[in-house]
Coordinates of C-alpha atoms and ligand atoms in Angstrom, one line a residue:
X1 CA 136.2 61.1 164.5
X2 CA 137.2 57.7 163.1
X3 CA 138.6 58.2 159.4
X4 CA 138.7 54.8 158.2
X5 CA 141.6 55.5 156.5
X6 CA 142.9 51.8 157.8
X7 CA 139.7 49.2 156.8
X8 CA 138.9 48.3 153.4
X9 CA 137.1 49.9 150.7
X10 CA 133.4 48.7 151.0
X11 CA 133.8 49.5 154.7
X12 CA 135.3 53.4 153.7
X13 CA 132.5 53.4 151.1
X14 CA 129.3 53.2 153.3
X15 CA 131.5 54.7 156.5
X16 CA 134.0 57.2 155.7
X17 CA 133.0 60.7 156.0
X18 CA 129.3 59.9 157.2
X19 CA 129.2 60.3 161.1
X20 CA 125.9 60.3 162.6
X21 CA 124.3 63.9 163.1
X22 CA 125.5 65.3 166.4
X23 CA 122.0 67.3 166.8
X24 CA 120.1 64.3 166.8
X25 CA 121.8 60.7 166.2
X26 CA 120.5 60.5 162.6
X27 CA 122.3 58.1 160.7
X28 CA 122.4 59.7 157.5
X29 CA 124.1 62.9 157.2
X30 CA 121.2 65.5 156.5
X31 CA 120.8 67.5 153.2
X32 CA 121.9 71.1 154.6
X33 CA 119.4 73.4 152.5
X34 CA 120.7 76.3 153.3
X35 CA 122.6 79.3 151.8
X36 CA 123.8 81.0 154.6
X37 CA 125.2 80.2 158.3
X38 CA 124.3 82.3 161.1
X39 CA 127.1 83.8 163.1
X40 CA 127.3 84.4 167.2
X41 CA 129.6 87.5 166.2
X42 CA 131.2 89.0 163.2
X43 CA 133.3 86.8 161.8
X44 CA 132.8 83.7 164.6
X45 CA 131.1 81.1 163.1
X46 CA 130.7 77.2 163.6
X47 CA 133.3 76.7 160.2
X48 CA 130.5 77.4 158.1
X49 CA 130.0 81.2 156.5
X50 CA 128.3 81.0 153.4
X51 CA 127.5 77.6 151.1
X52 CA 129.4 78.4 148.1
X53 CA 132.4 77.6 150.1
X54 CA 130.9 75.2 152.6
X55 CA 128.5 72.7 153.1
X56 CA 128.4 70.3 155.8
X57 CA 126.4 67.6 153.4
X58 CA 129.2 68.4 150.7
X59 CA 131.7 68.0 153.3
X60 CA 130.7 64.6 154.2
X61 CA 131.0 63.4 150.6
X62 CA 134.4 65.0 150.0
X63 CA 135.4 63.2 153.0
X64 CA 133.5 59.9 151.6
X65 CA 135.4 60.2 148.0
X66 CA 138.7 61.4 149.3
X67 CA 138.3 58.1 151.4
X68 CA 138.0 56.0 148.2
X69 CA 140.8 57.2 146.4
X70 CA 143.6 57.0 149.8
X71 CA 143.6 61.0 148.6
X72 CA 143.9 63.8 151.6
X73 CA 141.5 66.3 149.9
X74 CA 138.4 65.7 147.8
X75 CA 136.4 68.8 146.1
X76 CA 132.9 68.0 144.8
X77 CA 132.2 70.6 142.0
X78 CA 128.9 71.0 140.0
X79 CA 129.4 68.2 136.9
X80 CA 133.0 66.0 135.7
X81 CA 133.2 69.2 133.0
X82 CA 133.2 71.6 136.0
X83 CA 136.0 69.5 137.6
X84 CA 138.2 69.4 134.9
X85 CA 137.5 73.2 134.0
X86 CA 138.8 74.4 137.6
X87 CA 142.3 72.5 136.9
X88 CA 142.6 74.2 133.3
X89 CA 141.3 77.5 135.4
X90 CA 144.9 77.1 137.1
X91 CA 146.7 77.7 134.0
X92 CA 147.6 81.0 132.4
X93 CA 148.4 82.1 128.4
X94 CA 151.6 80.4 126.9
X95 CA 151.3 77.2 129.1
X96 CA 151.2 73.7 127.0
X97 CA 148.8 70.5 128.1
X98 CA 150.0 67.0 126.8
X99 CA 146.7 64.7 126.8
X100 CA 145.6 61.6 125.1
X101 CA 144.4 61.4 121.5
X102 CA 141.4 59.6 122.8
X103 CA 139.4 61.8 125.1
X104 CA 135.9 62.2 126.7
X105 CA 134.6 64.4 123.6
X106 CA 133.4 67.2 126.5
X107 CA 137.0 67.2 127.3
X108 CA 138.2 67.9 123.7
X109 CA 135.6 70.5 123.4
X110 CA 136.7 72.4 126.5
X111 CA 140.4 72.0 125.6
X112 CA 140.1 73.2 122.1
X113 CA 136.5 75.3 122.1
X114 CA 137.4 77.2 125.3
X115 CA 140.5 77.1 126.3
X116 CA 142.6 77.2 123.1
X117 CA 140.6 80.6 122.9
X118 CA 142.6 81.6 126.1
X119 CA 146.0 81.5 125.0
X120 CA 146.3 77.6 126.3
X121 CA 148.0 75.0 123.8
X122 CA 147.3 71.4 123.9
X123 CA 148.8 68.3 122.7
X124 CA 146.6 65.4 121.6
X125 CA 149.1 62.7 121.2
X126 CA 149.1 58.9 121.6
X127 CA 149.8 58.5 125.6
X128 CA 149.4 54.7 125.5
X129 CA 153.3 55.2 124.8
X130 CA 154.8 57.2 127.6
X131 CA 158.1 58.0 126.0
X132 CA 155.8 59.9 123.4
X133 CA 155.4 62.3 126.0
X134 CA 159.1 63.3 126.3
X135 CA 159.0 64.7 122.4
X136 CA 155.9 67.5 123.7
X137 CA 157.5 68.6 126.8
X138 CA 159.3 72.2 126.6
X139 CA 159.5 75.2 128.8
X140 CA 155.5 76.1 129.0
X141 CA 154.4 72.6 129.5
X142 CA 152.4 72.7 132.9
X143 CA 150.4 69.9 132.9
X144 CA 149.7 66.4 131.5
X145 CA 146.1 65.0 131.3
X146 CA 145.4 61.8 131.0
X147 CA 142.2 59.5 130.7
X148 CA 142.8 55.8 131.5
X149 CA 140.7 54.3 130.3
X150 CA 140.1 56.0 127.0
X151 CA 136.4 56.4 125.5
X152 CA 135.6 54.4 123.5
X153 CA 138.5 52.2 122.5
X154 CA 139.8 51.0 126.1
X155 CA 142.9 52.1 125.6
X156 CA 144.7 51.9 129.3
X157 CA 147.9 54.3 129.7
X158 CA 150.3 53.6 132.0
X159 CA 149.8 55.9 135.1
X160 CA 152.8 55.2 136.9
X161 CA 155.0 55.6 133.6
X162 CA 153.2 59.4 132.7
X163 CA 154.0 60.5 136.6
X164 CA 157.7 59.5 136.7
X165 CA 157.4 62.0 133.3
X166 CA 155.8 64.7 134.9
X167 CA 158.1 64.3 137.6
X168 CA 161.1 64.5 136.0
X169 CA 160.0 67.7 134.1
X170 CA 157.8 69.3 137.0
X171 CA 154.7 68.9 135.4
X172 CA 151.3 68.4 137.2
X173 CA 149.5 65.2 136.4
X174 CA 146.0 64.7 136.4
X175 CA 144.0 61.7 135.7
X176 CA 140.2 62.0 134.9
X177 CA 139.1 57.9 136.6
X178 CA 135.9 58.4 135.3
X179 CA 135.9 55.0 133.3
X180 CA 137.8 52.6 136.4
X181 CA 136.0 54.3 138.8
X182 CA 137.9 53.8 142.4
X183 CA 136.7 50.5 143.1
X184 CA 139.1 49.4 140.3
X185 CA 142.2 52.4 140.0
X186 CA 143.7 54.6 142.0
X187 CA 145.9 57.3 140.2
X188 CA 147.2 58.8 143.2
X189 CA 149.0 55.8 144.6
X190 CA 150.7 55.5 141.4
X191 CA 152.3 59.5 141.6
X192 CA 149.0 61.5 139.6
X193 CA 149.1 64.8 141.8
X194 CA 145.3 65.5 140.7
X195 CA 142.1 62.2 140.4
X196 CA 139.4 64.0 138.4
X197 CA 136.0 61.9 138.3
X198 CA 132.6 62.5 136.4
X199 CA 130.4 61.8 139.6
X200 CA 127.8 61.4 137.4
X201 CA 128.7 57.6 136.5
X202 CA 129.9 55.1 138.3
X203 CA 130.1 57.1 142.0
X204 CA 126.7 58.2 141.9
X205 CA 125.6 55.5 140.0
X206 CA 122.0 55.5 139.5
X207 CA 122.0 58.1 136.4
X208 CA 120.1 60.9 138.9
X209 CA 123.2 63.2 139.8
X210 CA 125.7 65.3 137.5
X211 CA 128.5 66.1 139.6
X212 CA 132.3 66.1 139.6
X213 CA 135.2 65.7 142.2
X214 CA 138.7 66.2 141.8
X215 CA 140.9 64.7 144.7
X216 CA 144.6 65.4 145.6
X217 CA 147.5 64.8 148.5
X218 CA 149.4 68.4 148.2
X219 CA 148.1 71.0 150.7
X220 CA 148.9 73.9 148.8
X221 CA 146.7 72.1 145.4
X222 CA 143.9 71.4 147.6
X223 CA 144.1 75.3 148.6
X224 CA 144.4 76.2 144.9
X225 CA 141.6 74.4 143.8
X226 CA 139.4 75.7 146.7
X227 CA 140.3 78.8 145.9
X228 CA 139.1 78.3 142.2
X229 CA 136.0 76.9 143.4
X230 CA 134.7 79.2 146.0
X231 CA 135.9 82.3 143.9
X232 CA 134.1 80.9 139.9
X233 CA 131.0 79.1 142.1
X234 CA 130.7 75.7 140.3
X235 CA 129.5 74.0 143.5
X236 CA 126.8 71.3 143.7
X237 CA 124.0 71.5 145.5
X238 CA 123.2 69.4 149.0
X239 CA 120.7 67.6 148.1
X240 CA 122.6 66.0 144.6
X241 CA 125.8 65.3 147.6
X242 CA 123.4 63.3 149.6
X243 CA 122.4 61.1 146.6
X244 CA 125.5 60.8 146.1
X245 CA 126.9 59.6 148.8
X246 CA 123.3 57.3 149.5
X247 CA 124.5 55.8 145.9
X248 CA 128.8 55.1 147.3
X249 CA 127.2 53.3 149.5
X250 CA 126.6 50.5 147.1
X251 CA 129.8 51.4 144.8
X252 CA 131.6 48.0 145.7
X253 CA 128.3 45.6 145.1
X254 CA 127.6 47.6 142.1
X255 CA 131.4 47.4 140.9
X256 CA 131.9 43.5 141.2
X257 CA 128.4 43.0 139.2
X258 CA 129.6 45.2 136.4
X259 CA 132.9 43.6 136.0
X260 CA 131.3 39.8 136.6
X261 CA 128.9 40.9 133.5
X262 CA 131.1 42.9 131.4
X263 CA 133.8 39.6 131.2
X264 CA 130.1 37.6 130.4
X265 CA 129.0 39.7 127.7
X266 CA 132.8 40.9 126.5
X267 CA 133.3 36.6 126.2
X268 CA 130.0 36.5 124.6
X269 CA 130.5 39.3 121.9
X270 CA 133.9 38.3 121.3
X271 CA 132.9 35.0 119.2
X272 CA 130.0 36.9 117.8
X273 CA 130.2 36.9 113.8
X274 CA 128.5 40.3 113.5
X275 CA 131.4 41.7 115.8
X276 CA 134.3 42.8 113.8
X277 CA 136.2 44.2 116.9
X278 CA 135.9 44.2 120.7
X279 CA 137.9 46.8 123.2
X280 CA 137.7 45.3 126.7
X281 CA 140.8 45.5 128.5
X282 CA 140.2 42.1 130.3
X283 CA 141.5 39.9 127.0
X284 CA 144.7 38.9 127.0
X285 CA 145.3 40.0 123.3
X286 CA 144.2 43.3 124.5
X287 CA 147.4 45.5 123.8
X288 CA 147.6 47.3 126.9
X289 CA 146.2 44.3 129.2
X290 CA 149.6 44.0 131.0
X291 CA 149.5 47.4 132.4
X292 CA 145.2 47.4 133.0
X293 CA 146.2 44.0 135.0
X294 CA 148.8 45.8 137.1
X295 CA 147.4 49.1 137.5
X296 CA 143.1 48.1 137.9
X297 CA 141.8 45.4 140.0
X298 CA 139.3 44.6 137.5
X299 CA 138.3 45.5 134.1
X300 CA 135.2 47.0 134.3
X301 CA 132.0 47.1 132.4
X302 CA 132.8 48.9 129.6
X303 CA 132.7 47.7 126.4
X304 CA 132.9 48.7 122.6
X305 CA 132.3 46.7 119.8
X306 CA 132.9 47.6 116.1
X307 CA 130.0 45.9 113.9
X308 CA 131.2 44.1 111.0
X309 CA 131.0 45.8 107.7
X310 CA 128.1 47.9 109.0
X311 CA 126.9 50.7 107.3
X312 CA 125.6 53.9 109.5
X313 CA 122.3 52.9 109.1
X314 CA 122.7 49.3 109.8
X315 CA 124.4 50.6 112.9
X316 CA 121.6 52.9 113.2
X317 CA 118.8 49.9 113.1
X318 CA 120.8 48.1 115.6
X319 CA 121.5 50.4 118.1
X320 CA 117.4 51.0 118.1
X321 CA 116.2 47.5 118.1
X322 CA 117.5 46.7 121.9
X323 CA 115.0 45.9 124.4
X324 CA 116.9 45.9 127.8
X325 CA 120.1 48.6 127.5
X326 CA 118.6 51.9 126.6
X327 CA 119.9 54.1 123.8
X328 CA 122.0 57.2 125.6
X329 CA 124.7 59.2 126.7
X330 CA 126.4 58.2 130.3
X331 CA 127.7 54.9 132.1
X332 CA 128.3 54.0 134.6
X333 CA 124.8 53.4 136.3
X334 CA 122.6 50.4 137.0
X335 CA 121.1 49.9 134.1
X336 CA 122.8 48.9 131.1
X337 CA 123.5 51.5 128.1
X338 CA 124.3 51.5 124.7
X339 CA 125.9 54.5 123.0
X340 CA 126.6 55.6 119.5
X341 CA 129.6 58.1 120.3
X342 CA 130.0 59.3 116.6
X343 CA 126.7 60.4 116.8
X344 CA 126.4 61.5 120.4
X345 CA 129.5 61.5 122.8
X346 CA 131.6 62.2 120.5
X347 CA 130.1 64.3 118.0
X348 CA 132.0 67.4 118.7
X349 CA 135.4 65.7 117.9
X350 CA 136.0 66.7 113.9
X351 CA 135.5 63.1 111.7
X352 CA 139.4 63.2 110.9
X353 CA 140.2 63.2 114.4
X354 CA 137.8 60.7 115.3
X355 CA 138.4 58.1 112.9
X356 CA 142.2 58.4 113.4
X357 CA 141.5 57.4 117.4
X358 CA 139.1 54.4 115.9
X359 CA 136.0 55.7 116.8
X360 CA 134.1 54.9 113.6
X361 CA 130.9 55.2 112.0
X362 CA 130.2 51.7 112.7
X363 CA 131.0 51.6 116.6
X364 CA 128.8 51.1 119.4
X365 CA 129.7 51.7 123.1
X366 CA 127.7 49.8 126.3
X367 CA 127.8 50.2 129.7
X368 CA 127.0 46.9 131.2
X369 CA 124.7 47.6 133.9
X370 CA 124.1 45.1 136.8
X371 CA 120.7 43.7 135.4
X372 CA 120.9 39.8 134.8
X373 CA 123.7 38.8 132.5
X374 CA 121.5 35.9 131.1
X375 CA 119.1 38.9 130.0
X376 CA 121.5 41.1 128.8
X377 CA 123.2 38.7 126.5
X378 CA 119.5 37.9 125.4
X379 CA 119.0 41.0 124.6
X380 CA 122.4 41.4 122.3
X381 CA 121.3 38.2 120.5
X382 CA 118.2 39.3 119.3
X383 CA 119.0 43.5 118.4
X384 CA 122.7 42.0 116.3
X385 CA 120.0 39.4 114.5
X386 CA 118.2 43.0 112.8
Ligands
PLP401 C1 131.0 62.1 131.6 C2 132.4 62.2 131.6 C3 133.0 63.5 131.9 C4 132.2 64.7 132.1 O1 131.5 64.6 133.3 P1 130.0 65.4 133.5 O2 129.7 64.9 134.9 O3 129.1 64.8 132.4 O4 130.3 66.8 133.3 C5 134.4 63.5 131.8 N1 135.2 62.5 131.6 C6 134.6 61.3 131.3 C7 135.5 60.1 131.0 C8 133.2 61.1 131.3 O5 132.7 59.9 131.1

């Protein structure tokens, strides 16, 4: 079978992994509804036992993703939070985490709510600064995870710095890409051992999956991971891996509108005088735009403003009054969002904590979808007029 491993990432994005049903020609790889595999004799069966383990519709996307990230292993687990929770799940009491002070809020609630329960220490410090890291690091520190780029405030952290770190000191690093997507950043060409990605956003991209996918080079991970999976059972189920891979195909196109009208509307809000501050990693002033320029191919639709003086209410009345991006949690998907993280995303992470990352009462988060930009800026005109 071809892998595609060679052509270039729109062609691995409809191609890789999807060959043509050998039954019966069909071109897209069927949903396998099935729990079970039958066997000619004990034990001899076609590679398939039982679904938790394997599915040939799940296998297809693993092969897609791993594809998309130039990784040798992709597993597809049941949501981003059941990702992430099979790499803590390799852990054991005693061993220390270093990770950003900026974090998917899910990810600060599993660190602290569930796993600090368990005996596992973490570090929320500033990773924008790599040589930050160095201070954190002693004889239980296992693993570094980082987030690049952070939610809400766009911070980008240097990927290549953190892994000659982790290196140096035999730590794991693992990057959740959620954000960049793999259109636009590849952690593991730049030395993360472990690419985490919510599913759920940009991959899937039509806001009708939750899924996660953790990819990785090393063999004996890959086997690790596997194990975690098949033995706790956070698998998805066939038919959310075929909508997933029927929504890669499209992962490019969609990508290269998001970033055309996320550097539209990021221009346009920028000189807005209801806008007090704009985190988009695409301006120049942007403090980390050096390393998003070397590291991403693009900056991405993701955008958060900071209203001007705005009380919670006023942020309140604004945040209601649009008529194109829709009011709610996610990204990543076709249509545009707009997201109040104190009040939703983030709500779990402590107001101290919160406020000390930037994420204030008075900040509003969108994910530019790939409707008209002329509409969308429209549409910001007339719900920062309320
Ligand atoms: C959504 C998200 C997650 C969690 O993924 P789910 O699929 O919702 O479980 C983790 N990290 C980031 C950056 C996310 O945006």
């Amino acid at each position: 079978m071809s892998d595609f491993s060679n052509h270039k990432f729109g062609t691995k994005a409809i191609h890789a992994g999807a060959e043509p049903d050998p039954s019966t020609g069909a071109i897209m790889t069927p949903i396998f509804q099935t729990s079970t595999y039958v066997q000619e004799s004990p034990g001899k069966n076609k590679g398939f036992g039982y679904a938790r383990g394997k599915n040939p519709t799940r296998e297809a996307l693993q092969k897609n993703i791993a594809a998309l990230e130039n990784g040798k292993h992709c597993i597809c687990f049941g949501s981003g939070m059941a990702a992430t929770d099979a790499v803590m799940r390799m852990l054991k009491p005693g061993d220390e985490v270093i990770t950003g002070d900026d974090l998917y809020g899910g990810s600060y609630r599993l660190f602290t709510k569930i796993y600090e329960n368990y005996g596992i220490k973490f570090h929320f410090i500033n990773l924008t600064d790599a040589s930050n890291i160095e201070k954190y690091i002693n004889s239980n520190t296992k693993l570094i995870w980082a987030e690049t780029p952070t939610n809400p405030t766009m911070q980008i952290i240097d990927i290549a710095a953190c892994s000659k770190i982790a290196k140096q000191h035999h730590l794991l690093l693992a990057v959740d890409n959620t954000f960049a997507s793999p259109y636009l950043q590849n952690p593991l060409a730049l030395g993360a051992d472990i690419v985490m990605h919510s599913v759920t956003k940009y991959l899937g991209g039509h806001s009708d999956v939750v899924m996660g996918a953790l990819i990785v080079n090393e063999d004996k991970l890959h086997e690790q991971l596997y194990f975690i999976l098949n033995s706790c059972g956070a698998n998805p189920g066939p038919m959310d891996c075929f909508l997933v891979m029927r929504g890669i195909k499209t992962l490019h196109l969609r990508m290269e509108r998001h970033c055309y009208n996320g550097r539209k509307i990021a221009e346009y809000l920028k000189t807005h005088p209801k806008i007090g501050k704009i985190y988009w990693p695409g301006f120049a002033e942007h403090p980390n735009h050096e390393i998003a320029k070397e590291q991403m191919r693009d900056f991405g639709g993701m955008i958060s403003i900071v209203l001007k003086g705005a009380s919670l209410e006023e942020t309140f009345k604004i945040a209601s009054s649009f008529k194109v991006f829709s009011l709610a949690e996610s990204l990543g998907g076709v249509e545009s969002l707009i997201n109040h993280p104190v009040t939703m995303t983030h709500a779990s992470i402590p107001k101290a904590e919160r406020e000390k990352a930037g994420v204030v009462d008075n900040l509003l988060r969108l994910s530019v979808g790939v409707e008209d930009v002329e509409d969308l800026i429209e549409d910001l005109n007339q719900a920062l007029s309320n």
